[in-house]
Coordinates of C-alpha atoms in Angstrom, one line a residue:
Chain A
M1 CA -30.0 -6.6 -18.9
L2 CA -26.7 -7.1 -20.5
A3 CA -23.5 -8.8 -20.2
A4 CA -19.9 -7.7 -20.1
T5 CA -19.5 -9.6 -23.3
I6 CA -21.7 -7.2 -25.0
R7 CA -19.7 -4.3 -24.0
I8 CA -16.4 -5.8 -25.0
T9 CA -17.5 -7.1 -28.3
R10 CA -19.9 -4.5 -29.5
D11 CA -18.7 -1.2 -28.1
F12 CA -15.7 -2.2 -26.1
D13 CA -16.1 0.2 -23.3
V14 CA -12.7 -0.7 -22.0
A15 CA -12.3 1.5 -19.0
E16 CA -15.8 1.0 -17.9
E17 CA -16.0 -2.7 -17.8
C18 CA -13.1 -4.9 -18.5
V19 CA -10.6 -3.2 -16.4
Q20 CA -12.9 -3.3 -13.5
D21 CA -13.3 -7.0 -14.0
A22 CA -9.6 -7.3 -14.1
F23 CA -9.4 -5.3 -11.0
A24 CA -11.6 -7.6 -9.2
R25 CA -9.5 -10.5 -10.4
A26 CA -6.4 -8.9 -9.1
L27 CA -7.9 -9.1 -5.6
A28 CA -5.7 -12.0 -4.8
T29 CA -8.2 -14.7 -4.3
W30 CA -7.0 -16.4 -7.4
A31 CA -3.4 -15.7 -6.6
Q32 CA -3.8 -17.9 -3.6
Q33 CA -6.3 -20.4 -4.8
G34 CA -5.4 -20.7 -8.5
I35 CA -7.4 -19.6 -11.4
P36 CA -10.8 -21.0 -11.5
K37 CA -12.1 -22.8 -14.5
N38 CA -14.3 -19.9 -15.5
P39 CA -13.0 -16.6 -14.2
G40 CA -15.8 -14.8 -15.9
A41 CA -18.2 -16.3 -13.4
W42 CA -16.4 -14.4 -10.6
L43 CA -18.1 -11.1 -11.0
T44 CA -21.2 -12.8 -12.3
T45 CA -21.7 -14.6 -9.1
V46 CA -20.6 -11.7 -7.0
A47 CA -23.5 -9.8 -8.3
R48 CA -26.0 -12.4 -7.3
R49 CA -27.5 -10.9 -4.4
R50 CA -30.8 -9.5 -3.4
A51 CA -31.4 -5.8 -3.3
I52 CA -30.7 -4.1 -0.1
D53 CA -32.5 -1.1 1.1
V54 CA -31.1 1.6 3.2
G55 CA -32.7 0.3 6.3
R56 CA -31.0 -3.0 5.8
R57 CA -27.6 -1.3 5.2
R58 CA -28.0 0.5 8.5
D59 CA -29.0 -2.8 10.1
V60 CA -25.8 -4.4 8.8
A61 CA -23.6 -1.7 10.1
T62 CA -25.3 -1.8 13.5
R63 CA -25.1 -5.5 13.7
S64 CA -21.5 -5.5 12.7
Q65 CA -20.6 -3.3 15.6
R66 CA -21.4 -6.0 18.0
F67 CA -18.2 -7.9 17.6
L68 CA -16.1 -4.9 16.9
V69 CA -13.8 -3.2 19.4
T70 CA -15.3 0.2 20.2
D71 CA -13.9 2.9 22.3
D72 CA -15.2 2.7 25.8
A73 CA -16.9 6.0 25.3
D74 CA -19.0 4.5 22.5
V75 CA -20.3 1.6 24.6
G76 CA -24.0 2.0 25.2
R77 CA -24.2 5.0 22.9
E78 CA -27.2 5.0 20.5
V79 CA -26.2 4.8 16.9
S80 CA -27.7 7.8 15.3
D81 CA -28.2 8.7 11.7
G82 CA -25.3 11.1 11.9
D83 CA -23.0 8.4 13.0
F84 CA -23.9 6.2 10.2
E85 CA -21.4 7.6 7.7
D86 CA -18.7 7.4 10.2
D87 CA -19.6 3.9 11.0
R88 CA -19.2 2.9 7.4
L89 CA -15.8 4.5 7.2
R90 CA -14.7 2.7 10.4
L91 CA -16.1 -0.5 9.1
I92 CA -14.3 -0.4 5.9
F93 CA -11.0 0.3 7.6
T94 CA -11.7 -2.5 10.0
C95 CA -12.5 -4.9 7.1
C96 CA -9.4 -3.8 5.2
H97 CA -7.0 -4.1 8.2
P98 CA -3.6 -5.3 7.0
S99 CA -3.6 -8.0 9.6
L100 CA -6.2 -9.8 7.5
T101 CA -5.5 -11.4 4.1
T102 CA -6.7 -9.5 1.1
D103 CA -9.4 -12.0 0.2
T104 CA -10.6 -12.0 3.7
Q105 CA -10.8 -8.2 3.6
V106 CA -12.9 -8.3 0.4
A107 CA -15.1 -11.0 1.8
L108 CA -15.7 -9.1 5.0
A109 CA -16.4 -5.9 3.1
L110 CA -19.0 -7.7 1.0
R111 CA -20.6 -9.2 4.0
M112 CA -20.4 -6.3 6.4
L113 CA -20.7 -3.2 4.1
C114 CA -22.9 -4.6 1.4
G115 CA -25.0 -7.0 3.4
L116 CA -24.3 -9.9 1.1
S117 CA -25.3 -13.2 2.7
T118 CA -22.5 -15.7 3.4
T119 CA -23.9 -17.8 0.6
E120 CA -23.6 -14.9 -1.8
V121 CA -20.0 -14.1 -0.7
A122 CA -19.1 -17.8 -1.0
K123 CA -20.4 -17.8 -4.6
A124 CA -18.4 -14.6 -5.3
F125 CA -15.2 -16.4 -4.2
L126 CA -16.2 -19.7 -5.8
V127 CA -15.8 -21.5 -2.6
K128 CA -18.2 -23.7 -0.6
E129 CA -20.5 -21.9 1.8
S130 CA -19.1 -23.8 4.7
A131 CA -15.6 -22.7 3.8
M132 CA -16.6 -19.1 3.5
A133 CA -18.6 -19.2 6.7
A134 CA -15.5 -20.6 8.5
R135 CA -13.3 -17.9 6.9
L136 CA -15.7 -15.1 8.0
T137 CA -16.0 -16.5 11.5
R138 CA -12.2 -16.7 11.8
A139 CA -11.9 -13.1 10.6
K140 CA -14.5 -11.9 13.1
K141 CA -12.9 -13.8 15.8
K142 CA -9.5 -12.3 15.0
I143 CA -11.0 -8.8 14.9
A144 CA -12.4 -9.3 18.4
L145 CA -9.6 -11.2 20.1
A146 CA -6.7 -9.2 18.6
R147 CA -8.7 -6.1 19.1
I148 CA -8.5 -4.8 15.6
P149 CA -9.8 -1.3 16.2
Y150 CA -13.1 -0.1 14.8
R151 CA -12.0 3.3 13.7
V152 CA -10.4 5.3 11.0
P153 CA -6.6 5.1 11.3
E154 CA -4.5 8.0 12.5
R155 CA -3.4 10.4 9.9
S156 CA 0.2 9.0 10.0
E157 CA -1.1 5.5 9.3
L158 CA -3.7 6.5 6.7
R159 CA -1.5 6.4 3.6
G160 CA -0.3 2.9 4.3
R161 CA -3.8 1.7 4.9
I162 CA -5.6 3.4 2.0
D163 CA -4.6 1.1 -0.9
A164 CA -6.5 -1.9 0.4
V165 CA -9.5 0.3 1.0
L166 CA -9.4 1.7 -2.5
L167 CA -9.3 -1.8 -3.9
V168 CA -12.4 -2.9 -2.0
V169 CA -14.4 0.3 -2.7
H170 CA -13.6 -0.2 -6.4
L171 CA -14.7 -3.8 -6.2
L172 CA -18.0 -2.7 -4.6
F173 CA -18.5 -0.3 -7.4
T174 CA -17.7 -2.8 -10.1
T175 CA -20.1 -5.4 -8.7
G176 CA -22.8 -2.8 -8.5
H177 CA -22.2 -1.4 -11.9
T178 CA -21.9 -4.6 -13.9
S179 CA -24.4 -6.8 -12.0
P180 CA -24.6 -9.4 -14.7
V181 CA -27.1 -11.7 -13.2
G182 CA -30.6 -10.8 -12.2
E183 CA -33.4 -8.6 -13.6
K184 CA -31.4 -5.4 -13.7
L185 CA -28.3 -4.1 -15.4
S186 CA -26.9 -2.5 -12.2
Q187 CA -27.4 -2.6 -8.6
I188 CA -27.7 1.0 -7.9
D189 CA -27.5 0.7 -4.1
L190 CA -24.1 -0.9 -4.4
V191 CA -23.0 1.8 -6.8
E192 CA -24.2 4.5 -4.5
R193 CA -22.6 3.0 -1.5
S194 CA -19.2 2.9 -3.3
L195 CA -19.7 6.5 -4.4
D196 CA -20.5 7.5 -0.8
L197 CA -17.4 5.7 0.4
A198 CA -15.2 7.3 -2.3
L199 CA -16.5 10.7 -1.3
M200 CA -15.8 10.0 2.3
L201 CA -12.3 8.8 1.6
R202 CA -11.7 11.9 -0.5
G203 CA -12.7 14.0 2.5
L204 CA -10.2 12.0 4.6
L205 CA -7.3 12.3 2.2
P206 CA -8.0 15.3 0.0
D207 CA -4.4 15.5 -1.3
D208 CA -4.1 11.9 -2.5
A209 CA -4.2 11.5 -6.3
E210 CA -5.3 7.9 -6.3
V211 CA -8.2 8.6 -3.9
A212 CA -9.3 11.5 -6.1
S213 CA -9.0 9.2 -9.2
L214 CA -11.1 6.5 -7.7
L215 CA -13.8 9.0 -7.1
A216 CA -13.3 10.3 -10.6
L217 CA -13.5 6.8 -12.1
I218 CA -16.8 6.1 -10.3
L219 CA -18.3 9.5 -11.3
L220 CA -17.3 9.2 -14.9
T221 CA -18.4 5.6 -15.3
D222 CA -21.6 6.1 -13.4
S223 CA -22.4 9.3 -15.3
R224 CA -23.6 7.0 -18.1
R225 CA -26.2 5.3 -15.9
G226 CA -29.2 6.9 -17.5
A227 CA -28.0 6.2 -21.0
R228 CA -27.1 2.5 -20.6
I229 CA -30.6 1.2 -20.7
G230 CA -33.0 1.6 -23.6
A231 CA -36.7 2.1 -23.6
D232 CA -37.4 -1.6 -23.4
G233 CA -34.9 -2.2 -20.6
E234 CA -32.3 -3.4 -23.1
F235 CA -28.6 -2.6 -22.7
L236 CA -27.3 0.2 -24.9
A237 CA -23.6 -0.1 -25.7
L238 CA -21.3 2.9 -25.5
A239 CA -21.4 3.2 -29.2
D240 CA -25.2 3.4 -29.2
Q241 CA -25.8 5.6 -26.2
D242 CA -27.5 9.0 -26.4
R243 CA -24.6 10.9 -24.9
S244 CA -26.9 13.8 -24.1
K245 CA -28.3 11.6 -21.4
W246 CA -24.9 11.3 -19.7
H247 CA -24.9 13.1 -16.4
R248 CA -23.0 16.3 -17.1
D249 CA -22.2 17.3 -13.6
S250 CA -20.7 14.0 -12.7
I251 CA -18.6 14.2 -15.9
D252 CA -17.4 17.7 -15.1
E253 CA -16.5 16.8 -11.6
G254 CA -14.8 13.6 -12.7
L255 CA -12.8 15.3 -15.4
A256 CA -11.6 18.0 -13.0
L257 CA -10.5 15.4 -10.5
V258 CA -8.6 13.2 -12.9
G259 CA -7.0 16.3 -14.5
A260 CA -5.7 17.3 -11.1
S261 CA -4.5 13.8 -10.4
I262 CA -2.5 13.6 -13.6
R263 CA -0.9 16.9 -12.9
R264 CA 0.5 15.5 -9.6
G265 CA 2.9 13.4 -11.6
R266 CA 3.5 9.7 -12.1
P267 CA -0.1 8.3 -12.3
G268 CA -1.1 5.2 -10.4
R269 CA -3.6 2.5 -11.4
F270 CA -6.8 4.5 -10.6
T271 CA -5.5 7.6 -12.2
L272 CA -4.8 5.7 -15.4
M273 CA -8.2 4.0 -15.3
A274 CA -10.0 7.2 -14.6
A275 CA -8.0 8.8 -17.5
I276 CA -9.3 6.1 -19.8
A277 CA -12.8 6.7 -18.7
A278 CA -12.2 10.4 -19.2
V279 CA -11.3 9.9 -22.8
H280 CA -14.7 8.3 -23.4
S281 CA -16.4 11.0 -21.4
S282 CA -14.7 13.7 -23.5
A283 CA -15.8 12.3 -26.9
A284 CA -19.1 13.9 -28.1
H285 CA -19.7 10.9 -30.3
W286 CA -18.5 7.3 -30.4
D287 CA -16.7 8.1 -33.7
E288 CA -14.7 10.8 -32.0
T289 CA -13.3 8.5 -29.4
D290 CA -9.5 9.0 -29.3
W291 CA -8.5 5.4 -29.4
S292 CA -4.8 6.0 -29.8
E293 CA -4.9 8.0 -26.6
I294 CA -6.7 5.1 -24.9
V295 CA -4.0 2.6 -26.2
G296 CA -1.3 4.9 -24.8
L297 CA -3.0 4.9 -21.4
Y298 CA -3.3 1.2 -21.5
D299 CA 0.4 0.9 -22.2
L300 CA 1.0 2.9 -19.0
L301 CA -1.6 0.9 -17.1
L302 CA 0.0 -2.3 -18.2
E303 CA 3.3 -1.1 -16.8
A304 CA 1.8 -0.1 -13.5
W305 CA -0.3 -3.2 -13.3
P306 CA 0.8 -6.1 -15.5
S307 CA -2.2 -8.3 -15.9
P308 CA -3.3 -10.4 -18.9
V309 CA -6.7 -8.9 -18.6
V310 CA -5.4 -5.4 -18.9
A311 CA -3.4 -6.6 -21.9
L312 CA -6.6 -8.0 -23.4
N313 CA -8.3 -4.7 -23.0
R314 CA -5.4 -2.9 -24.6
A315 CA -5.6 -5.3 -27.5
V316 CA -9.2 -4.5 -28.0
A317 CA -8.5 -0.7 -27.9
L318 CA -5.8 -1.4 -30.4
S319 CA -8.4 -3.0 -32.7
F320 CA -10.2 0.4 -32.8
A321 CA -7.1 2.5 -33.0
E322 CA -5.3 0.5 -35.7
G323 CA -7.9 -1.8 -37.1
P324 CA -9.3 -5.2 -36.4
L325 CA -6.4 -7.1 -37.9
V326 CA -3.9 -5.5 -35.6
G327 CA -6.3 -6.1 -32.7
L328 CA -6.8 -9.7 -33.6
M329 CA -3.1 -10.3 -33.7
A330 CA -2.6 -8.8 -30.3
I331 CA -5.5 -10.8 -29.0
D332 CA -4.2 -14.1 -30.4
E333 CA -0.8 -13.4 -28.8
L334 CA -2.6 -13.5 -25.5
S335 CA -4.6 -16.6 -26.2
T336 CA -1.9 -18.9 -24.8
D337 CA -1.9 -17.1 -21.5
P338 CA -3.3 -19.7 -19.0
Q339 CA -5.2 -17.0 -17.1
L340 CA -7.1 -16.2 -20.3
S341 CA -7.6 -19.6 -21.7
T342 CA -11.1 -19.9 -20.4
Y343 CA -11.9 -16.3 -20.3
P344 CA -15.0 -15.8 -22.4
Y345 CA -14.2 -12.1 -23.1
L346 CA -11.1 -13.2 -25.1
A347 CA -13.1 -15.3 -27.4
A348 CA -15.8 -12.7 -27.7
A349 CA -13.2 -10.0 -28.5
R350 CA -11.8 -12.3 -31.2
G351 CA -15.2 -12.8 -32.6
D352 CA -15.7 -9.1 -32.8
C353 CA -12.5 -8.5 -34.7
L354 CA -13.2 -11.4 -37.0
E355 CA -16.6 -10.1 -37.7
R356 CA -15.2 -6.7 -38.6
L357 CA -12.8 -8.4 -40.9
E358 CA -15.7 -10.2 -42.5
R359 CA -14.3 -13.5 -41.6
L360 CA -17.7 -14.7 -40.6
P361 CA -17.3 -18.5 -40.2
E362 CA -14.3 -17.9 -37.8
A363 CA -16.3 -15.1 -36.1
R364 CA -19.1 -17.5 -35.5
E365 CA -16.8 -20.1 -34.1
A366 CA -15.3 -17.5 -31.7
F367 CA -18.7 -16.3 -30.5
E368 CA -19.8 -19.9 -30.0
E369 CA -16.7 -20.5 -27.9
A370 CA -17.4 -17.4 -25.9
A371 CA -21.0 -18.6 -25.5
L372 CA -19.8 -21.9 -24.2
L373 CA -17.4 -20.3 -21.7
T374 CA -19.9 -17.8 -20.4
E375 CA -22.0 -19.0 -17.5
N376 CA -24.4 -16.1 -17.6
H377 CA -27.4 -17.0 -19.7
V378 CA -28.0 -13.4 -20.8
E379 CA -24.4 -13.1 -22.1
R380 CA -25.1 -16.4 -23.8
D381 CA -28.3 -15.1 -25.4
F382 CA -26.5 -12.0 -26.6
L383 CA -23.7 -14.0 -28.1
R384 CA -26.3 -16.2 -29.8
L385 CA -28.0 -13.1 -31.2
R386 CA -24.7 -11.9 -32.6
I387 CA -24.2 -15.4 -34.1
A388 CA -27.6 -15.2 -35.7
Q389 CA -26.9 -11.7 -37.0
L390 CA -23.7 -13.0 -38.8
S391 CA -25.7 -14.8 -41.5
Chain B
M1 CA -6.6 -2.2 27.2
A2 CA -5.2 -5.6 26.2
E3 CA -1.9 -7.4 26.5
Y4 CA 0.1 -8.7 23.6
L5 CA 3.0 -11.1 23.4
V6 CA 5.4 -9.6 20.9
L7 CA 7.7 -12.3 19.6
I8 CA 11.0 -11.4 18.0
Y9 CA 12.1 -13.9 15.3
S10 CA 15.4 -13.9 13.7
N11 CA 17.7 -16.1 11.7
E12 CA 20.3 -17.4 14.1
E13 CA 22.9 -18.1 11.5
S14 CA 22.8 -14.6 10.3
W15 CA 23.1 -13.4 13.8
A16 CA 26.1 -15.6 14.5
A17 CA 27.9 -14.0 11.5
T18 CA 27.7 -10.5 13.0
D19 CA 30.4 -8.8 15.0
E20 CA 30.2 -7.2 18.5
A21 CA 29.7 -3.7 17.2
F22 CA 26.6 -4.9 15.4
S23 CA 25.2 -6.6 18.6
A24 CA 26.0 -3.4 20.5
K25 CA 24.0 -1.4 18.0
I26 CA 21.0 -3.7 18.3
M27 CA 21.2 -3.7 22.1
E28 CA 21.2 0.1 22.0
G29 CA 18.1 -0.2 19.8
H30 CA 16.4 -2.2 22.5
S31 CA 17.4 0.3 25.2
K32 CA 15.9 3.1 23.1
F33 CA 12.8 1.0 22.6
G34 CA 12.5 0.5 26.3
E35 CA 12.9 4.2 27.0
K36 CA 10.3 5.1 24.5
H37 CA 7.7 2.5 25.3
G38 CA 8.5 1.8 29.0
A39 CA 5.0 2.7 30.0
A40 CA 3.5 0.0 27.8
L41 CA 6.0 -2.8 28.6
R42 CA 4.9 -5.5 31.0
G43 CA 7.9 -7.7 30.5
G44 CA 10.4 -8.9 28.1
N45 CA 13.6 -10.8 27.7
A46 CA 16.2 -12.0 25.3
L47 CA 16.5 -15.8 24.9
E48 CA 19.4 -18.1 24.6
P49 CA 19.8 -19.6 21.1
S50 CA 17.2 -22.2 20.1
M51 CA 19.8 -25.0 20.3
T52 CA 19.4 -24.6 24.1
S53 CA 15.7 -25.4 23.8
T54 CA 14.0 -28.5 25.0
S55 CA 10.6 -29.6 23.8
I56 CA 8.1 -31.8 25.6
R57 CA 5.4 -33.6 23.8
T58 CA 2.8 -36.1 25.0
D59 CA 2.8 -39.3 22.9
A60 CA -0.2 -41.4 22.0
A61 CA 0.1 -43.4 25.3
G62 CA 0.0 -40.2 27.3
K63 CA 3.6 -40.4 28.2
S64 CA 5.8 -37.3 28.1
V65 CA 8.5 -37.3 25.5
T66 CA 11.3 -34.9 25.8
T67 CA 13.3 -33.9 22.8
D68 CA 16.2 -31.6 22.0
G69 CA 15.5 -28.4 20.2
P70 CA 12.6 -25.9 19.6
F71 CA 9.0 -27.1 19.2
A72 CA 9.0 -26.0 15.5
E73 CA 12.1 -26.2 13.4
T74 CA 12.1 -23.0 11.4
K75 CA 14.8 -20.9 9.9
E76 CA 13.8 -18.0 12.1
A77 CA 13.8 -18.8 15.7
I78 CA 12.3 -16.8 18.6
G79 CA 15.2 -14.8 20.0
G80 CA 13.3 -12.7 22.5
Y81 CA 9.9 -11.3 23.5
Y82 CA 8.1 -8.4 25.1
V83 CA 4.8 -8.3 26.8
V84 CA 3.1 -5.1 25.8
E85 CA -0.1 -3.5 27.0
A86 CA -1.9 -1.6 24.3
A87 CA -5.4 -0.3 23.6
D88 CA -5.8 -2.3 20.4
L89 CA -3.9 -4.1 17.7
D90 CA -3.0 -0.9 15.9
A91 CA -1.4 0.5 19.0
A92 CA 0.4 -2.8 19.7
I93 CA 1.7 -2.9 16.1
A94 CA 2.9 0.7 16.3
I95 CA 4.9 -0.2 19.4
A96 CA 6.2 -3.4 17.9
K97 CA 7.4 -1.6 14.8
D98 CA 10.1 0.1 17.0
I99 CA 11.7 -3.2 18.0
P100 CA 14.9 -3.8 16.2
A101 CA 14.6 -7.1 14.3
P102 CA 17.4 -7.7 11.9
F103 CA 17.3 -11.1 10.1
G104 CA 13.7 -11.7 10.9
G105 CA 10.6 -10.1 12.0
I106 CA 8.0 -9.6 14.8
E107 CA 4.8 -11.4 15.6
V108 CA 2.2 -9.7 17.7
R109 CA -0.2 -12.1 19.5
P110 CA -3.0 -11.1 21.8
I111 CA -2.7 -12.6 25.3
R112 CA -6.0 -14.2 26.3
A113 CA -7.7 -12.2 29.0
M114 CA -8.7 -14.3 31.9
S115 CA -11.5 -13.0 33.9

């Protein structure tokens, strides 16, 4: 099992990990509730959930229907296997209805689509279980009383509704892909669920560049699944992965999708993130990674989506494109940002640059700071290992 | 099907600053709205300004206290309403979007079904 810290500090798989973390952060919870003391715990806690088998997923969707408005024709109809895909699409559009706040949308999606318990959703949002239970109850009540429809919106409405859905599907993928706590590196069921949803959305809006790009991002990132874990179950950083183990078909499909999205003109967030993932996918070896291209894409991403976490990722990419000193300076410029002040990945990224500069005592200090800020004990262990390796 | 109370909020000061031609244009907008969605409309009216409102509260002793003005003092006051019948919230929102609402906005609220 591994921690996001590993990825940032050792290989810095920018597109794959950090941006996704940032994305999750962007999901407005903190905009409303303020930045928690340890933002890194957000995704860490999100991932604390038990495994869910397909049967339970179906169960969740079926149970979820009870309070949802269905067309009269649907009443009393048996839910068959064939309906299940449609159910999930309907469910996600119901959860992501604009009449609900963004954080409620995400909470509902985690609860309804992923089968997280209320306790787990509460942990993900760093709120008390009673508060989350109340929020979910309120949301369900509103869905029922205001008759938020349980269906995929009309074609004319789709475009206005899709952004919220893309955010949530991406969050589902992220939480599955990075699952920092627990025995396993990833939660494949969550990853596959997000992939299914992305495919369905693509079927729904085949001409939408951002929809295609989200699918591309998931395919490209998930193509590395088989190469991320070593023989002993240890995490293998992007730099250390056997790239022949990357899933070629997923990469080809992802590259084709992102290429088409870019040709459509002014790229959105997902297109830029998928493009960054594509640069990694196109490099036969770590040493061939086109870091200046990645920095350029981050410049665009930062414009489309100004976030200190994106800026941090850009700084780390810069450390590979132009050297650790340039990277370190860019990172230090961000260190006064209140949103990043307790962000363990900033300290870890500093430590990595300092280590590459052979400023070992400072590197040690930075890694120690990161270890203190990280709540995940595996991350902490990894950072301690890096500290031990310094001497 | 369900019924929704569609409340039209607007800034009265901004309204007061408009001329007759503007009012006529908005009224025409409401006429068009009525023609388009007549089948779904169960009622609706424009209201006199909020300064004509009277609010009644019950105090701690259970006595009615009558005060001048709307119940909640806000910049945007309710200027009118429609009662709309729609299959679901999306349908109600789609209808409500056609209501002219300069200087404010629209609130869509489900009416409780009494059985």
